Short mmCIF file of C-alpha atoms in Angstrom, two decimals:
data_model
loop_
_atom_site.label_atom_id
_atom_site.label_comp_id
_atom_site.label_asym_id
_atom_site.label_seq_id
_atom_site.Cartn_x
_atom_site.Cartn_y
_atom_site.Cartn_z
CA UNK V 1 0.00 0.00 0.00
CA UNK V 2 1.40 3.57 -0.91
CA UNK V 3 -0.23 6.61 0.14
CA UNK V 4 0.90 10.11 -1.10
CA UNK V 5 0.05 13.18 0.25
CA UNK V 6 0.07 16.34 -1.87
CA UNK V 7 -1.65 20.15 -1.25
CA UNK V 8 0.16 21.77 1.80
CA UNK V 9 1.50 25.39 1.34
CA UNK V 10 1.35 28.54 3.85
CA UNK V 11 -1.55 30.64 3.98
CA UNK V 12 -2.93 33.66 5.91
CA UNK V 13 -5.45 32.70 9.12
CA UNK V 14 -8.91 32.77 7.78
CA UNK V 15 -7.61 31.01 4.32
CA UNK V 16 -8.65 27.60 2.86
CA UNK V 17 -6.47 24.88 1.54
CA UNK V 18 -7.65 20.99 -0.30
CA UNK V 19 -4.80 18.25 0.76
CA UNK V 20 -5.06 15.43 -1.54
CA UNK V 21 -3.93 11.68 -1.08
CA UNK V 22 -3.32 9.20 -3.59
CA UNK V 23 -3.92 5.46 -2.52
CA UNK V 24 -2.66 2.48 -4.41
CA UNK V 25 -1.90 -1.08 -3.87
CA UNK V 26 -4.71 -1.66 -1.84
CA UNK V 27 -6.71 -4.97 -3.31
CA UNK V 28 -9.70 -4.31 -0.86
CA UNK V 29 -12.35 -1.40 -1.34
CA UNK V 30 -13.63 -1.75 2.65
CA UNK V 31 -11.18 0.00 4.28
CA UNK V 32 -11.70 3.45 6.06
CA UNK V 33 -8.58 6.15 5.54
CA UNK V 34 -7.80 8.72 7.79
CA UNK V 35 -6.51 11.93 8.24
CA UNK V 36 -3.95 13.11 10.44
CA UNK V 37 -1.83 16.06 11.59
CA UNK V 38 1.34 16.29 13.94
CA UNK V 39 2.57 20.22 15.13
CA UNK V 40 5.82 20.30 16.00
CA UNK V 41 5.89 18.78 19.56
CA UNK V 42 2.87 17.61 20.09
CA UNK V 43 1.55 13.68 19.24
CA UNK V 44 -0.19 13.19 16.17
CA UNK V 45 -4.09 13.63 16.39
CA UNK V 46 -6.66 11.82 13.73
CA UNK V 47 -8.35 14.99 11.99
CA UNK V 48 -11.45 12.74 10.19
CA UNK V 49 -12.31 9.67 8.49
CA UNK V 50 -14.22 8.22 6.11
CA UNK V 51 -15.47 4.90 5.11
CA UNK V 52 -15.92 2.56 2.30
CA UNK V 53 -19.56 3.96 1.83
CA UNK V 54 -18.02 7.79 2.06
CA UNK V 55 -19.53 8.43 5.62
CA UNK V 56 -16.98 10.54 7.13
CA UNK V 57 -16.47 11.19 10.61
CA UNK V 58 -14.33 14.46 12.61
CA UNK V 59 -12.64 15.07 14.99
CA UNK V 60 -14.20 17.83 17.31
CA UNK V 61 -11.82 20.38 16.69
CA UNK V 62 -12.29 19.80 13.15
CA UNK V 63 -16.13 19.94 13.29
CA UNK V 64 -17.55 22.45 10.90
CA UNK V 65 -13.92 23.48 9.20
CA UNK V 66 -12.59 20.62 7.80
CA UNK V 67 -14.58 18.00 5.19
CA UNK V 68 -12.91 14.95 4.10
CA UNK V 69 -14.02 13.62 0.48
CA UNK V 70 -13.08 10.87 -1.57
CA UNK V 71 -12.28 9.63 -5.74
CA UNK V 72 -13.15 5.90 -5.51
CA UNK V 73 -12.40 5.64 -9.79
CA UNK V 74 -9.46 8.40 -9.14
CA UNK V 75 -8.24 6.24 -5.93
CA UNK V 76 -8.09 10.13 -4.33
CA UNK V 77 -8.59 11.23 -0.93
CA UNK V 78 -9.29 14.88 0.09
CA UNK V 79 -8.93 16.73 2.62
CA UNK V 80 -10.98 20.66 2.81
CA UNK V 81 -9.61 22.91 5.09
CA UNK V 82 -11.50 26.15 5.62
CA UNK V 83 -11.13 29.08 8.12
CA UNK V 84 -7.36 27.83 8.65
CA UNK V 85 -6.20 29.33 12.18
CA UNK V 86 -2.27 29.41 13.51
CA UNK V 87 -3.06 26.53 15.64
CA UNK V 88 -3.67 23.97 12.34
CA UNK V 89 -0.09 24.62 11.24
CA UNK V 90 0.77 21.12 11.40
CA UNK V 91 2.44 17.92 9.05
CA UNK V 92 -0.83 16.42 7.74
CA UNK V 93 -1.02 12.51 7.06
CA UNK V 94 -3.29 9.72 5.30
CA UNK V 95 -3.32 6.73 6.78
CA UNK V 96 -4.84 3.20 5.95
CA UNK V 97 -7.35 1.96 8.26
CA UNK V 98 -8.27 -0.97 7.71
CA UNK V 99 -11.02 -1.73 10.03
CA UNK V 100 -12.42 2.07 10.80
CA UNK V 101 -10.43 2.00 14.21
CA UNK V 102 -9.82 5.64 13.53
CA UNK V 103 -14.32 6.56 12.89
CA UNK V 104 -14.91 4.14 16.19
CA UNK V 105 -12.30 6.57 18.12
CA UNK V 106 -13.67 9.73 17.15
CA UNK V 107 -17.40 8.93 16.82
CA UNK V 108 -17.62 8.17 20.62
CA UNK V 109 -14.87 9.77 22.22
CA UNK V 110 -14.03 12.91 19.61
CA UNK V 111 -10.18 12.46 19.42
CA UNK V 112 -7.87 9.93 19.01
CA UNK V 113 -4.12 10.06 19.76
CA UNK V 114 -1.59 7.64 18.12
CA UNK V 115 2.03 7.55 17.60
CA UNK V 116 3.35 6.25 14.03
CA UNK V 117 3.51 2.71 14.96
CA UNK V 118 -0.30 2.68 15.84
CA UNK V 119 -0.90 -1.04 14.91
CA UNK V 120 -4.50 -0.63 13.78
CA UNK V 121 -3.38 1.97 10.66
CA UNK V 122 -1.63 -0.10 7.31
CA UNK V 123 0.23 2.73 6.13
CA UNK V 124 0.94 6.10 6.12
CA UNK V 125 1.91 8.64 3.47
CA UNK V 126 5.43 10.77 4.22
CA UNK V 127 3.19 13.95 4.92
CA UNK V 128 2.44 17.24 3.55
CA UNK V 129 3.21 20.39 5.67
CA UNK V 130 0.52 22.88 6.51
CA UNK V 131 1.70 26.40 7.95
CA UNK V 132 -0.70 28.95 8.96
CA UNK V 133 0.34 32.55 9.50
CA UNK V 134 -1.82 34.89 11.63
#
């Protein structure tokens, strides 16, 4: 499984940004992939998910800002990220989840906190930065 993520850049608080993440080598279509994000210091936090069926589910902070999408024929995930504040200056990831560990997590307890050898995620992409300037 490889999973590339493309779309970071700096922008001014208030701005928007789409992250992309190409999937391949994945022989299954029910998986879930996730979204993640690591500041400099901190542990990296799932953002969202979404499953096979394209039900996505946030984390709170990301409630109402952020919208995760997905290209089944283009094998593309998205990430939207609107109303960008200094705090969501962060390395963002895609990770393969292969049984929605990451949607369970945030559905009834709103966050989830892993480190990068998190045994329930497949794979992860190398990252794509995010810096947000106030």
């Amino acid at each position: 499984v490889q999973l590339v993520e493309s779309g970071g850049g700096s922008v001014q608080a208030g701005g928007s940004l789409r992250l992309s993440c190409t999937v391949s080598g994945y022989t299954s279509s029910n998986y879930c992939l996730d979204w993640f994000r690591q500041a400099p210091g901190k542990q990296r936090e799932a953002v969202g998910a979404i499953a096979s069926d394209h039900t996505p589910t946030y984390a709170d902070f990301a409630k109402g800002r952020f919208s995760i999408s997905k290209d089944n024929a283009k094998n593309i995930l998205y990430l939207q990220l609107n109303s960008l504040k200094p705090e969501d200056t962060a390395m963002y990831y895609c990770a393969a989840d292969p049984d929605c560990a990451g949607a369970d997590y945030l559905r009834y307890g709103g966050s989830w906190l892993v480190d990068p050898n998190q045994p329930a995620l497949d794979a992860w992409g190398q990252g794509t930065l995010v810096t947000v300037s106030s």
